[in-house]
PDB file of C-alpha atoms in Angstrom:
ATOM      1  CA  UNK D   1       3.937 -20.205   0.297  1.00 52.00           C
ATOM      2  CA  UNK D   2       2.476 -23.340   1.937  1.00 47.00           C
ATOM      3  CA  UNK D   3      -0.528 -23.922  -0.371  1.00 54.00           C
ATOM      4  CA  UNK D   4      -1.531 -20.250  -0.686  1.00 55.00           C
ATOM      5  CA  UNK D   5      -4.901 -20.162  -2.322  1.00 61.00           C
ATOM      6  CA  UNK D   6      -6.866 -17.179  -3.753  1.00 67.00           C
ATOM      7  CA  UNK D   7      -9.750 -15.805  -1.673  1.00 73.00           C
ATOM      8  CA  UNK D   8     -11.459 -12.424  -1.537  1.00 76.00           C
ATOM      9  CA  UNK D   9      -9.838 -11.687   1.807  1.00 85.00           C
ATOM     10  CA  UNK D  10      -7.236  -8.983   2.059  1.00 85.00           C
ATOM     11  CA  UNK D  11      -5.837  -6.828   4.836  1.00 88.00           C
ATOM     12  CA  UNK D  12      -3.697  -3.941   5.948  1.00 90.00           C
ATOM     13  CA  UNK D  13      -1.475  -3.247   8.946  1.00 91.00           C
ATOM     14  CA  UNK D  14      -2.509  -0.186  10.909  1.00 89.00           C
ATOM     15  CA  UNK D  15      -1.369   1.417  14.206  1.00 88.00           C
ATOM     16  CA  UNK D  16      -1.353  -1.414  16.818  1.00 90.00           C
ATOM     17  CA  UNK D  17      -3.608  -3.593  14.744  1.00 91.00           C
ATOM     18  CA  UNK D  18      -5.047  -4.907  11.480  1.00 92.00           C
ATOM     19  CA  UNK D  19      -7.731  -4.244   9.016  1.00 92.00           C
ATOM     20  CA  UNK D  20      -9.226  -7.315   7.311  1.00 92.00           C
ATOM     21  CA  UNK D  21     -11.614  -7.061   4.406  1.00 89.00           C
ATOM     22  CA  UNK D  22     -13.705  -9.735   2.691  1.00 86.00           C
ATOM     23  CA  UNK D  23     -16.357  -9.506   0.008  1.00 83.00           C
ATOM     24  CA  UNK D  24     -19.161  -8.391   2.364  1.00 87.00           C
ATOM     25  CA  UNK D  25     -17.551  -6.721   5.396  1.00 91.00           C
ATOM     26  CA  UNK D  26     -14.507  -4.925   6.762  1.00 90.00           C
ATOM     27  CA  UNK D  27     -13.167  -5.418  10.308  1.00 93.00           C
ATOM     28  CA  UNK D  28     -10.618  -3.497  12.315  1.00 93.00           C
ATOM     29  CA  UNK D  29      -8.931  -5.012  15.432  1.00 93.00           C
ATOM     30  CA  UNK D  30      -6.523  -2.954  17.574  1.00 91.00           C
ATOM     31  CA  UNK D  31      -4.524  -3.659  20.689  1.00 90.00           C
ATOM     32  CA  UNK D  32      -5.565  -1.273  23.423  1.00 87.00           C
ATOM     33  CA  UNK D  33      -2.977   0.099  25.862  1.00 83.00           C
ATOM     34  CA  UNK D  34      -4.534  -2.087  28.602  1.00 83.00           C
ATOM     35  CA  UNK D  35      -4.063  -5.253  26.395  1.00 84.00           C
ATOM     36  CA  UNK D  36      -7.687  -5.751  25.379  1.00 89.00           C
ATOM     37  CA  UNK D  37      -8.804  -5.877  21.724  1.00 91.00           C
ATOM     38  CA  UNK D  38     -10.817  -2.983  20.241  1.00 90.00           C
ATOM     39  CA  UNK D  39     -12.974  -4.412  17.435  1.00 92.00           C
ATOM     40  CA  UNK D  40     -14.896  -2.564  14.758  1.00 91.00           C
ATOM     41  CA  UNK D  41     -16.939  -4.232  11.924  1.00 93.00           C
ATOM     42  CA  UNK D  42     -18.708  -2.474   9.097  1.00 90.00           C
ATOM     43  CA  UNK D  43     -20.552  -3.840   6.015  1.00 92.00           C
ATOM     44  CA  UNK D  44     -19.322  -3.195   2.547  1.00 86.00           C
ATOM     45  CA  UNK D  45     -21.455  -2.057  -0.406  1.00 84.00           C
ATOM     46  CA  UNK D  46     -22.235  -4.453  -3.199  1.00 81.00           C
ATOM     47  CA  UNK D  47     -19.394  -4.797  -5.795  1.00 74.00           C
ATOM     48  CA  UNK D  48     -19.439  -2.055  -8.420  1.00 74.00           C
ATOM     49  CA  UNK D  49     -19.731  -2.903 -12.082  1.00 76.00           C
ATOM     50  CA  UNK D  50     -16.138  -1.929 -12.730  1.00 69.00           C
ATOM     51  CA  UNK D  51     -15.048  -4.860 -10.593  1.00 71.00           C
ATOM     52  CA  UNK D  52     -15.668  -7.033 -13.752  1.00 76.00           C
ATOM     53  CA  UNK D  53     -13.650  -4.863 -16.184  1.00 81.00           C
ATOM     54  CA  UNK D  54      -9.991  -6.034 -16.598  1.00 82.00           C
ATOM     55  CA  UNK D  55      -7.327  -3.311 -16.102  1.00 81.00           C
ATOM     56  CA  UNK D  56     -10.049  -0.712 -15.213  1.00 83.00           C
ATOM     57  CA  UNK D  57     -10.762  -2.592 -11.997  1.00 81.00           C
ATOM     58  CA  UNK D  58      -7.090  -2.457 -11.072  1.00 79.00           C
ATOM     59  CA  UNK D  59      -7.018   1.329 -11.401  1.00 83.00           C
ATOM     60  CA  UNK D  60     -10.262   1.803  -9.431  1.00 82.00           C
ATOM     61  CA  UNK D  61      -9.168  -0.762  -6.846  1.00 79.00           C
ATOM     62  CA  UNK D  62      -5.858   1.089  -6.373  1.00 79.00           C
ATOM     63  CA  UNK D  63      -7.561   4.425  -5.880  1.00 80.00           C
ATOM     64  CA  UNK D  64     -10.180   2.911  -3.534  1.00 78.00           C
ATOM     65  CA  UNK D  65      -7.472   1.068  -1.476  1.00 79.00           C
ATOM     66  CA  UNK D  66      -5.434   4.275  -1.219  1.00 77.00           C
ATOM     67  CA  UNK D  67      -8.323   6.333   0.044  1.00 78.00           C
ATOM     68  CA  UNK D  68      -9.698   3.628   2.381  1.00 81.00           C
ATOM     69  CA  UNK D  69      -6.255   2.772   3.694  1.00 80.00           C
ATOM     70  CA  UNK D  70      -5.504   6.386   4.556  1.00 80.00           C
ATOM     71  CA  UNK D  71      -8.915   6.716   6.278  1.00 83.00           C
ATOM     72  CA  UNK D  72      -8.388   3.573   8.344  1.00 86.00           C
ATOM     73  CA  UNK D  73      -4.872   4.710   9.345  1.00 82.00           C
ATOM     74  CA  UNK D  74      -6.209   8.012  10.527  1.00 80.00           C
ATOM     75  CA  UNK D  75      -9.053   6.155  12.294  1.00 83.00           C
ATOM     76  CA  UNK D  76      -6.565   3.949  14.127  1.00 85.00           C
ATOM     77  CA  UNK D  77      -4.584   6.951  15.272  1.00 81.00           C
ATOM     78  CA  UNK D  78      -7.837   8.631  16.513  1.00 81.00           C
ATOM     79  CA  UNK D  79      -8.898   5.469  18.381  1.00 84.00           C
ATOM     80  CA  UNK D  80      -5.485   5.011  19.994  1.00 82.00           C
ATOM     81  CA  UNK D  81      -5.522   8.633  21.181  1.00 78.00           C
ATOM     82  CA  UNK D  82      -8.989   8.235  22.564  1.00 81.00           C
ATOM     83  CA  UNK D  83      -8.090   4.982  24.388  1.00 79.00           C
ATOM     84  CA  UNK D  84      -4.947   6.581  25.844  1.00 76.00           C
ATOM     85  CA  UNK D  85      -7.079   9.271  27.419  1.00 75.00           C
ATOM     86  CA  UNK D  86      -9.749   6.856  28.690  1.00 75.00           C
ATOM     87  CA  UNK D  87      -7.137   4.539  30.214  1.00 70.00           C
ATOM     88  CA  UNK D  88      -5.198   7.371  31.931  1.00 61.00           C
ATOM     89  CA  UNK D  89      -2.278   7.858  29.595  1.00 53.00           C
ATOM     90  CA  UNK D  90      -3.487  11.146  28.059  1.00 48.00           C
ATOM     91  CA  UNK D  91      -3.136  14.374  30.085  1.00 41.00           C
ATOM     92  CA  UNK D  92      -4.754  17.092  27.986  1.00 41.00           C
ATOM     93  CA  UNK D  93      -8.299  17.608  26.764  1.00 44.00           C
ATOM     94  CA  UNK D  94      -9.337  16.973  23.122  1.00 44.00           C
ATOM     95  CA  UNK D  95      -9.703  20.665  22.348  1.00 45.00           C
ATOM     96  CA  UNK D  96      -6.250  21.411  23.618  1.00 46.00           C
ATOM     97  CA  UNK D  97      -4.682  18.649  21.473  1.00 56.00           C
ATOM     98  CA  UNK D  98      -6.257  19.829  18.222  1.00 61.00           C
ATOM     99  CA  UNK D  99      -4.028  21.980  16.155  1.00 65.00           C
ATOM    100  CA  UNK D 100      -5.088  25.405  14.710  1.00 71.00           C
ATOM    101  CA  UNK D 101      -5.692  23.959  11.224  1.00 69.00           C
ATOM    102  CA  UNK D 102      -8.043  21.254  12.581  1.00 71.00           C
ATOM    103  CA  UNK D 103     -10.000  23.813  14.636  1.00 73.00           C
ATOM    104  CA  UNK D 104     -10.214  26.178  11.617  1.00 69.00           C
ATOM    105  CA  UNK D 105     -11.484  23.408   9.320  1.00 66.00           C
ATOM    106  CA  UNK D 106     -14.017  22.163  11.910  1.00 70.00           C
ATOM    107  CA  UNK D 107     -15.347  25.710  12.293  1.00 72.00           C
ATOM    108  CA  UNK D 108     -15.770  26.098   8.522  1.00 70.00           C
ATOM    109  CA  UNK D 109     -16.723  22.547   7.490  1.00 72.00           C
ATOM    110  CA  UNK D 110     -17.935  20.871  10.635  1.00 75.00           C
ATOM    111  CA  UNK D 111     -16.223  17.927  12.369  1.00 70.00           C
ATOM    112  CA  UNK D 112     -17.036  15.358   9.605  1.00 69.00           C
ATOM    113  CA  UNK D 113     -16.205  17.796   6.752  1.00 73.00           C
ATOM    114  CA  UNK D 114     -12.877  18.636   8.445  1.00 71.00           C
ATOM    115  CA  UNK D 115     -12.109  14.922   8.762  1.00 68.00           C
ATOM    116  CA  UNK D 116     -12.843  14.343   5.098  1.00 68.00           C
ATOM    117  CA  UNK D 117     -10.819  17.358   4.017  1.00 74.00           C
ATOM    118  CA  UNK D 118      -7.792  16.145   5.942  1.00 71.00           C
ATOM    119  CA  UNK D 119      -8.213  12.658   4.525  1.00 68.00           C
ATOM    120  CA  UNK D 120      -8.226  13.763   0.921  1.00 73.00           C
ATOM    121  CA  UNK D 121      -5.450  16.239   1.574  1.00 79.00           C
ATOM    122  CA  UNK D 122      -3.363  13.379   3.018  1.00 74.00           C
ATOM    123  CA  UNK D 123      -4.020  11.203  -0.030  1.00 72.00           C
ATOM    124  CA  UNK D 124      -3.178  14.093  -2.398  1.00 79.00           C
ATOM    125  CA  UNK D 125       0.080  14.868  -0.621  1.00 82.00           C
ATOM    126  CA  UNK D 126       1.022  11.165  -0.643  1.00 78.00           C
ATOM    127  CA  UNK D 127       0.391  10.915  -4.384  1.00 78.00           C
ATOM    128  CA  UNK D 128       2.317  14.097  -5.132  1.00 85.00           C
ATOM    129  CA  UNK D 129       5.312  13.023  -3.085  1.00 84.00           C
ATOM    130  CA  UNK D 130       5.283   9.482  -4.619  1.00 82.00           C
ATOM    131  CA  UNK D 131       5.021  10.886  -8.174  1.00 82.00           C
ATOM    132  CA  UNK D 132       7.776  13.396  -7.501  1.00 84.00           C
ATOM    133  CA  UNK D 133      10.158  10.945  -5.887  1.00 84.00           C
ATOM    134  CA  UNK D 134       9.638   7.797  -7.939  1.00 83.00           C
ATOM    135  CA  UNK D 135       8.438   9.170 -11.337  1.00 83.00           C
ATOM    136  CA  UNK D 136       9.745  12.683 -11.963  1.00 84.00           C
ATOM    137  CA  UNK D 137      13.142  12.537 -10.130  1.00 88.00           C
ATOM    138  CA  UNK D 138      14.451   9.372 -11.908  1.00 88.00           C
ATOM    139  CA  UNK D 139      13.697  10.752 -15.377  1.00 85.00           C
ATOM    140  CA  UNK D 140      15.274  14.098 -14.497  1.00 86.00           C
ATOM    141  CA  UNK D 141      18.467  12.299 -13.211  1.00 87.00           C
ATOM    142  CA  UNK D 142      18.634  10.265 -16.443  1.00 85.00           C
ATOM    143  CA  UNK D 143      18.719  13.497 -18.373  1.00 83.00           C
ATOM    144  CA  UNK D 144      22.116  14.057 -16.815  1.00 83.00           C
ATOM    145  CA  UNK D 145      23.295  10.732 -18.250  1.00 79.00           C
ATOM    146  CA  UNK D 146      22.206  11.736 -21.703  1.00 77.00           C
ATOM    147  CA  UNK D 147      24.095  15.028 -21.337  1.00 79.00           C
ATOM    148  CA  UNK D 148      27.079  13.020 -20.311  1.00 78.00           C
ATOM    149  CA  UNK D 149      27.046  11.224 -23.679  1.00 75.00           C
ATOM    150  CA  UNK D 150      24.766   8.190 -23.275  1.00 73.00           C
ATOM    151  CA  UNK D 151      22.665   8.175 -26.486  1.00 75.00           C
ATOM    152  CA  UNK D 152      21.111   4.690 -26.515  1.00 82.00           C
ATOM    153  CA  UNK D 153      17.393   5.232 -25.901  1.00 82.00           C
ATOM    154  CA  UNK D 154      16.698   1.674 -24.704  1.00 83.00           C
ATOM    155  CA  UNK D 155      19.593   1.853 -22.275  1.00 85.00           C
ATOM    156  CA  UNK D 156      18.456   5.217 -20.933  1.00 85.00           C
ATOM    157  CA  UNK D 157      14.935   3.910 -20.280  1.00 85.00           C
ATOM    158  CA  UNK D 158      16.395   0.757 -18.744  1.00 87.00           C
ATOM    159  CA  UNK D 159      18.635   2.781 -16.412  1.00 87.00           C
ATOM    160  CA  UNK D 160      15.701   4.980 -15.471  1.00 88.00           C
ATOM    161  CA  UNK D 161      13.580   1.958 -14.520  1.00 88.00           C
ATOM    162  CA  UNK D 162      16.394   0.334 -12.578  1.00 90.00           C
ATOM    163  CA  UNK D 163      17.096   3.601 -10.736  1.00 91.00           C
ATOM    164  CA  UNK D 164      13.423   3.851  -9.811  1.00 88.00           C
ATOM    165  CA  UNK D 165      13.453   0.307  -8.403  1.00 90.00           C
ATOM    166  CA  UNK D 166      16.659   0.992  -6.444  1.00 91.00           C
ATOM    167  CA  UNK D 167      15.207   4.225  -4.954  1.00 90.00           C
ATOM    168  CA  UNK D 168      12.074   2.407  -3.918  1.00 89.00           C
ATOM    169  CA  UNK D 169      13.977  -0.419  -2.248  1.00 90.00           C
ATOM    170  CA  UNK D 170      16.271   2.002  -0.467  1.00 92.00           C
ATOM    171  CA  UNK D 171      13.211   4.045   0.686  1.00 89.00           C
ATOM    172  CA  UNK D 172      11.526   0.885   2.120  1.00 89.00           C
ATOM    173  CA  UNK D 173      14.785  -0.207   3.771  1.00 91.00           C
ATOM    174  CA  UNK D 174      15.241   3.224   5.365  1.00 91.00           C
ATOM    175  CA  UNK D 175      11.744   3.450   6.853  1.00 89.00           C
ATOM    176  CA  UNK D 176      11.887  -0.159   8.069  1.00 88.00           C
ATOM    177  CA  UNK D 177      14.594   0.914  10.507  1.00 89.00           C
ATOM    178  CA  UNK D 178      12.157   3.334  12.228  1.00 89.00           C
ATOM    179  CA  UNK D 179      10.775   1.851  15.422  1.00 90.00           C
ATOM    180  CA  UNK D 180       7.155   2.837  14.774  1.00 87.00           C
ATOM    181  CA  UNK D 181       7.274   1.581  11.160  1.00 89.00           C
ATOM    182  CA  UNK D 182       8.854  -1.702  12.212  1.00 92.00           C
ATOM    183  CA  UNK D 183       5.999  -2.193  14.606  1.00 92.00           C
ATOM    184  CA  UNK D 184       3.496  -1.730  11.731  1.00 92.00           C
ATOM    185  CA  UNK D 185       5.572  -4.124   9.613  1.00 94.00           C
ATOM    186  CA  UNK D 186       5.213  -6.703  12.384  1.00 95.00           C
ATOM    187  CA  UNK D 187       1.430  -6.381  12.168  1.00 94.00           C
ATOM    188  CA  UNK D 188       1.837  -6.670   8.391  1.00 94.00           C
ATOM    189  CA  UNK D 189       3.481 -10.027   8.850  1.00 95.00           C
ATOM    190  CA  UNK D 190       0.740 -11.082  11.317  1.00 94.00           C
ATOM    191  CA  UNK D 191      -1.866 -10.155   8.659  1.00 93.00           C
ATOM    192  CA  UNK D 192      -0.188 -12.454   6.126  1.00 93.00           C
ATOM    193  CA  UNK D 193       0.045 -15.322   8.611  1.00 93.00           C
ATOM    194  CA  UNK D 194      -3.673 -14.932   9.383  1.00 91.00           C
ATOM    195  CA  UNK D 195      -4.736 -14.930   5.700  1.00 91.00           C
ATOM    196  CA  UNK D 196      -2.527 -18.059   5.071  1.00 90.00           C
ATOM    197  CA  UNK D 197      -4.286 -19.711   8.039  1.00 90.00           C
ATOM    198  CA  UNK D 198      -7.693 -18.827   6.690  1.00 90.00           C
ATOM    199  CA  UNK D 199      -6.910 -19.909   3.132  1.00 87.00           C
ATOM    200  CA  UNK D 200      -5.690 -23.274   4.379  1.00 88.00           C
ATOM    201  CA  UNK D 201      -8.957 -23.939   6.188  1.00 89.00           C
ATOM    202  CA  UNK D 202      -7.472 -24.021   9.701  1.00 92.00           C
ATOM    203  CA  UNK D 203      -9.070 -22.627  12.845  1.00 94.00           C
ATOM    204  CA  UNK D 204      -8.052 -18.973  13.306  1.00 92.00           C
ATOM    205  CA  UNK D 205      -5.856 -19.260  16.414  1.00 94.00           C
ATOM    206  CA  UNK D 206      -2.512 -17.597  17.114  1.00 92.00           C
ATOM    207  CA  UNK D 207      -0.870 -21.049  17.232  1.00 95.00           C
ATOM    208  CA  UNK D 208      -2.124 -22.065  13.791  1.00 95.00           C
ATOM    209  CA  UNK D 209      -1.334 -18.643  12.204  1.00 93.00           C
ATOM    210  CA  UNK D 210       2.172 -18.696  13.662  1.00 94.00           C
ATOM    211  CA  UNK D 211       3.056 -21.773  11.613  1.00 92.00           C
ATOM    212  CA  UNK D 212       2.893 -19.835   8.381  1.00 92.00           C
ATOM    213  CA  UNK D 213       5.192 -17.411   6.613  1.00 89.00           C
ATOM    214  CA  UNK D 214       5.049 -13.638   6.925  1.00 92.00           C
ATOM    215  CA  UNK D 215       5.129 -13.472   3.098  1.00 91.00           C
ATOM    216  CA  UNK D 216       2.162 -13.693   0.782  1.00 88.00           C
ATOM    217  CA  UNK D 217       1.954 -13.695  -2.995  1.00 82.00           C
ATOM    218  CA  UNK D 218      -1.057 -11.216  -3.175  1.00 82.00           C
ATOM    219  CA  UNK D 219       0.598  -8.539  -0.993  1.00 86.00           C
ATOM    220  CA  UNK D 220       0.430  -4.892  -1.878  1.00 85.00           C
ATOM    221  CA  UNK D 221       4.239  -4.840  -1.607  1.00 87.00           C
ATOM    222  CA  UNK D 222       4.347  -7.249  -4.570  1.00 87.00           C
ATOM    223  CA  UNK D 223       1.897  -5.032  -6.399  1.00 87.00           C
ATOM    224  CA  UNK D 224       4.250  -2.076  -6.009  1.00 87.00           C
ATOM    225  CA  UNK D 225       7.172  -4.130  -7.322  1.00 88.00           C
ATOM    226  CA  UNK D 226       5.031  -5.163 -10.350  1.00 88.00           C
ATOM    227  CA  UNK D 227       4.317  -1.510 -10.880  1.00 88.00           C
ATOM    228  CA  UNK D 228       8.002  -0.751 -10.965  1.00 87.00           C
ATOM    229  CA  UNK D 229       8.845  -3.582 -13.365  1.00 87.00           C
ATOM    230  CA  UNK D 230       5.939  -3.012 -15.744  1.00 89.00           C
ATOM    231  CA  UNK D 231       6.574   0.737 -15.840  1.00 87.00           C
ATOM    232  CA  UNK D 232      10.158  -0.098 -16.843  1.00 86.00           C
ATOM    233  CA  UNK D 233       8.872  -2.146 -19.791  1.00 86.00           C
ATOM    234  CA  UNK D 234       6.038   0.233 -20.842  1.00 87.00           C
ATOM    235  CA  UNK D 235       8.155   3.426 -20.556  1.00 85.00           C
ATOM    236  CA  UNK D 236      10.900   1.742 -22.658  1.00 83.00           C
ATOM    237  CA  UNK D 237       8.530   1.846 -25.652  1.00 83.00           C
ATOM    238  CA  UNK D 238       8.134   5.652 -25.545  1.00 82.00           C
ATOM    239  CA  UNK D 239      11.541   6.610 -26.805  1.00 82.00           C
ATOM    240  CA  UNK D 240      13.403   9.469 -25.212  1.00 84.00           C
ATOM    241  CA  UNK D 241      11.683  12.813 -26.004  1.00 82.00           C
ATOM    242  CA  UNK D 242      12.254  16.044 -23.990  1.00 83.00           C
ATOM    243  CA  UNK D 243      11.966  16.140 -20.224  1.00 82.00           C
ATOM    244  CA  UNK D 244       8.456  17.671 -20.150  1.00 87.00           C
ATOM    245  CA  UNK D 245       7.108  15.045 -22.674  1.00 87.00           C
ATOM    246  CA  UNK D 246       8.701  12.230 -20.695  1.00 85.00           C
ATOM    247  CA  UNK D 247       7.198  13.389 -17.414  1.00 86.00           C
ATOM    248  CA  UNK D 248       3.695  13.939 -18.947  1.00 89.00           C
ATOM    249  CA  UNK D 249       3.763  10.567 -20.748  1.00 87.00           C
ATOM    250  CA  UNK D 250       4.725   8.723 -17.596  1.00 86.00           C
ATOM    251  CA  UNK D 251       2.024  10.447 -15.515  1.00 86.00           C
ATOM    252  CA  UNK D 252      -0.597   9.624 -18.122  1.00 88.00           C
ATOM    253  CA  UNK D 253       0.441   6.004 -18.199  1.00 88.00           C
ATOM    254  CA  UNK D 254       0.348   5.488 -14.448  1.00 86.00           C
ATOM    255  CA  UNK D 255      -3.262   4.227 -14.497  1.00 87.00           C
ATOM    256  CA  UNK D 256      -2.440   1.785 -17.253  1.00 88.00           C
ATOM    257  CA  UNK D 257       0.600   0.489 -15.379  1.00 89.00           C
ATOM    258  CA  UNK D 258      -1.416   0.174 -12.186  1.00 88.00           C
ATOM    259  CA  UNK D 259      -4.212  -1.701 -13.979  1.00 89.00           C
ATOM    260  CA  UNK D 260      -1.797  -4.165 -15.626  1.00 89.00           C
ATOM    261  CA  UNK D 261       0.044  -4.718 -12.348  1.00 88.00           C
ATOM    262  CA  UNK D 262      -3.236  -5.550 -10.600  1.00 86.00           C
ATOM    263  CA  UNK D 263      -4.122  -8.140 -13.186  1.00 86.00           C
ATOM    264  CA  UNK D 264      -0.659  -9.674 -12.962  1.00 86.00           C
ATOM    265  CA  UNK D 265      -0.895  -9.753  -9.135  1.00 85.00           C
ATOM    266  CA  UNK D 266      -4.254 -11.523  -9.265  1.00 81.00           C
ATOM    267  CA  UNK D 267      -3.039 -13.964 -11.891  1.00 82.00           C
ATOM    268  CA  UNK D 268       0.145 -14.894  -9.947  1.00 80.00           C
ATOM    269  CA  UNK D 269      -1.954 -15.239  -6.810  1.00 74.00           C
ATOM    270  CA  UNK D 270      -4.074 -17.939  -8.472  1.00 76.00           C
ATOM    271  CA  UNK D 271      -1.308 -20.010  -9.950  1.00 74.00           C
ATOM    272  CA  UNK D 272       1.906 -21.726  -8.776  1.00 76.00           C
ATOM    273  CA  UNK D 273       4.014 -22.560 -11.826  1.00 79.00           C
ATOM    274  CA  UNK D 274       7.732 -21.948 -12.268  1.00 82.00           C
ATOM    275  CA  UNK D 275       6.961 -18.814 -14.314  1.00 84.00           C
ATOM    276  CA  UNK D 276       4.689 -17.505 -11.595  1.00 80.00           C
ATOM    277  CA  UNK D 277       7.310 -18.094  -8.946  1.00 83.00           C
ATOM    278  CA  UNK D 278       9.907 -16.281 -11.041  1.00 85.00           C
ATOM    279  CA  UNK D 279       7.599 -13.302 -11.578  1.00 84.00           C
ATOM    280  CA  UNK D 280       6.657 -13.223  -7.886  1.00 85.00           C
ATOM    281  CA  UNK D 281      10.156 -13.503  -6.517  1.00 88.00           C
ATOM    282  CA  UNK D 282      11.136  -9.770  -6.592  1.00 88.00           C
ATOM    283  CA  UNK D 283       8.000  -8.768  -4.741  1.00 88.00           C
ATOM    284  CA  UNK D 284       8.376 -11.620  -2.287  1.00 88.00           C
ATOM    285  CA  UNK D 285      11.971 -10.576  -1.590  1.00 90.00           C
ATOM    286  CA  UNK D 286      10.870  -6.969  -1.016  1.00 91.00           C
ATOM    287  CA  UNK D 287       8.300  -8.291   1.542  1.00 92.00           C
ATOM    288  CA  UNK D 288      11.186  -9.443   3.663  1.00 92.00           C
ATOM    289  CA  UNK D 289      11.634  -5.742   4.340  1.00 92.00           C
ATOM    290  CA  UNK D 290       7.998  -4.848   4.786  1.00 93.00           C
ATOM    291  CA  UNK D 291       7.030  -7.754   7.040  1.00 94.00           C
ATOM    292  CA  UNK D 292       8.420  -9.035  10.325  1.00 93.00           C
ATOM    293  CA  UNK D 293       7.540 -11.625  12.964  1.00 93.00           C
TER     294      UNK D 293
END
């Protein structure tokens, strides 16, 4: 990874731009339709006490990142829409473009309240869809294997974990073929190049950033791969009870798996031994799908 070194800087690809976050501030830079850069900077609150608690900080950081990431994605869409209108690419007024649900929520909750309601609804729907697709569906499908005669509990859990990983990889591969998503993945690669450039102490110029890889050991994609692998190991210890018990136990253990995955991601991001490279390889390979030049 060309001397990747741990810092408190992280980022996220958004619509036509990036979010970068350090220990004290968060910045959003977006490419306007006219080619200029729209820049927003906001201070961050002081680190909470849970930031010092192992495993717990991983769970809280995951929830915080999910909420903030969704908010910033919605913000980028809103800014792009606004810029399109200002620069002559939008034809209708703001009121005409708002759907009936948005207008209803704004009438009941106010503009800010409606925005928050839609944000949390988006997060909730995302979580429900993710849990349904990658937690509940694999364990239901493995029930068919057991009915077909497979009785080995360890093998059943192993097959469930491998199926979950395969489904996740296929999902990422499928969405990477979408034009809009591929564009976001290009910004994802640009984010990694920029962080590499910063961590190596070079001046932040496009030329310097371009010399680095689009892959980074502390990426959220690697975090998701760690979640898949650790869940495979943890769930294998639970035996093979009924379908309802399996689903409930997996849901209850999601925070534990997320917390352990976060600690492993941070640890691998600080070290560069042969063991670390082996542990990081699956996530790094998956980043070849979620990043682009």
